[in-house]
Amino acid sequence: MTKLALMCKSKNYCLMPGSNNDSYRTGQWVIGKKRRGELLGEKVILTTSRKSPAYMGGTIVGFDPLSNGKVEVLFKEEQELVGNSDAINHRGWGSGRGVCYI
């Protein structure tokens, strides 16, 4: 089951250096330290809107804190998460947020 959805309209993700073409980083997201600990090893999906299925997803392998207080989410891609609809119209989106906790 998916635990995190990120509204990544600009598709600003990139391959992590040294990966086997299956590990990515995407960000900049506001995710608290405690929540990051809870999400490690869980599934993340990327969407373009609250009403669209996932175009990419995978297992969270880490978080890279940035100097602005936000984090990049590091994940290993899983093709079977493409098309996932767990976050469509989910109440976890909140108002004006691009992060949804499922």
Short mmCIF file of C-alpha atoms in Angstrom, two decimals:
data_model
loop_
_atom_site.label_atom_id
_atom_site.label_comp_id
_atom_site.label_asym_id
_atom_site.label_seq_id
_atom_site.Cartn_x
_atom_site.Cartn_y
_atom_site.Cartn_z
CA MET A 1 0.00 0.00 0.00
CA THR A 2 1.17 3.50 -0.83
CA LYS A 3 1.97 5.79 2.12
CA LEU A 4 3.05 9.02 0.37
CA ALA A 5 1.96 10.83 -2.78
CA LEU A 6 3.80 13.83 -4.19
CA MET A 7 2.21 16.20 -6.68
CA CYS A 8 5.18 16.59 -9.00
CA LYS A 9 3.67 18.47 -11.96
CA SER A 10 7.01 19.53 -13.42
CA LYS A 11 8.37 15.99 -13.15
CA ASN A 12 11.48 17.36 -11.44
CA TYR A 13 13.02 14.04 -10.54
CA CYS A 14 16.40 12.69 -11.61
CA LEU A 15 18.42 9.51 -11.45
CA MET A 16 20.69 9.18 -8.46
CA PRO A 17 24.36 8.97 -9.47
CA GLY A 18 25.76 5.45 -9.29
CA SER A 19 22.35 3.76 -9.35
CA ASN A 20 21.39 0.97 -11.73
CA ASN A 21 18.96 3.30 -13.55
CA ASP A 22 16.27 2.56 -10.97
CA SER A 23 16.93 4.97 -8.09
CA TYR A 24 15.65 8.55 -8.19
CA ARG A 25 15.50 11.73 -6.17
CA THR A 26 12.70 14.25 -6.26
CA GLY A 27 12.14 17.31 -4.21
CA GLN A 28 11.84 19.88 -2.54
CA TRP A 29 9.21 18.85 -0.04
CA VAL A 30 8.26 19.82 3.49
CA ILE A 31 8.25 16.53 5.42
CA GLY A 32 8.96 16.54 9.16
CA LYS A 33 11.80 14.50 10.66
CA LYS A 34 9.48 12.16 12.59
CA ARG A 35 7.34 11.56 9.51
CA ARG A 36 10.44 10.80 7.44
CA GLY A 37 11.36 8.03 9.87
CA GLU A 38 7.88 6.56 9.53
CA LEU A 39 8.02 6.68 5.71
CA LEU A 40 11.42 5.05 5.22
CA GLY A 41 10.88 1.75 3.36
CA GLU A 42 7.30 2.66 2.39
CA LYS A 43 5.86 3.31 -1.08
CA VAL A 44 5.79 6.75 -2.71
CA ILE A 45 3.98 7.76 -5.88
CA LEU A 46 4.35 10.86 -8.08
CA THR A 47 1.27 12.45 -9.65
CA THR A 48 0.53 15.56 -11.69
CA SER A 49 -2.67 16.42 -9.77
CA ARG A 50 -4.97 15.32 -6.97
CA LYS A 51 -7.18 13.69 -9.58
CA SER A 52 -4.59 11.82 -11.64
CA PRO A 53 -3.06 8.37 -11.16
CA ALA A 54 0.64 7.93 -10.49
CA TYR A 55 3.06 8.29 -13.38
CA MET A 56 5.95 6.93 -11.31
CA GLY A 57 6.59 5.40 -7.91
CA GLY A 58 8.79 3.24 -5.76
CA THR A 59 10.12 2.38 -2.31
CA ILE A 60 11.51 5.24 -0.23
CA VAL A 61 15.19 4.57 0.53
CA GLY A 62 16.05 7.90 2.13
CA PHE A 63 15.64 11.64 2.47
CA ASP A 64 18.21 14.29 1.63
CA PRO A 65 17.75 17.42 3.80
CA LEU A 66 18.33 20.73 2.00
CA SER A 67 19.58 24.02 3.43
CA ASN A 68 16.12 25.60 3.00
CA GLY A 69 14.53 23.13 5.47
CA LYS A 70 12.93 20.99 2.79
CA VAL A 71 13.98 17.48 1.70
CA GLU A 72 14.46 15.50 -1.46
CA VAL A 73 12.82 12.09 -1.41
CA LEU A 74 15.08 9.23 -2.56
CA PHE A 75 13.34 6.16 -3.93
CA LYS A 76 13.92 2.96 -5.88
CA GLU A 77 11.54 2.83 -8.84
CA GLU A 78 8.85 0.15 -9.09
CA GLN A 79 7.09 0.04 -12.46
CA GLU A 80 3.98 -1.63 -11.00
CA LEU A 81 3.13 1.63 -9.19
CA VAL A 82 2.50 3.43 -12.50
CA GLY A 83 -1.23 4.00 -12.69
CA ASN A 84 -1.72 3.65 -8.91
CA SER A 85 -4.85 5.52 -7.81
CA ASP A 86 -4.48 5.48 -3.99
CA ALA A 87 -4.12 9.28 -3.80
CA ILE A 88 -6.88 10.31 -6.21
CA ASN A 89 -9.11 12.78 -4.30
CA HIS A 90 -7.63 11.54 -1.00
CA ARG A 91 -8.44 13.69 2.06
CA GLY A 92 -4.73 13.65 2.99
CA TRP A 93 -3.84 16.27 0.36
CA GLY A 94 -4.86 19.19 2.55
CA SER A 95 -5.33 22.71 1.25
CA GLY A 96 -2.67 23.98 -1.14
CA ARG A 97 -0.30 21.09 -0.45
CA GLY A 98 1.67 18.96 -2.87
CA VAL A 99 2.27 16.24 -0.26
CA CYS A 100 -0.38 13.65 0.63
CA TYR A 101 -0.03 11.16 3.47
CA ILE A 102 -2.14 8.12 2.69
#
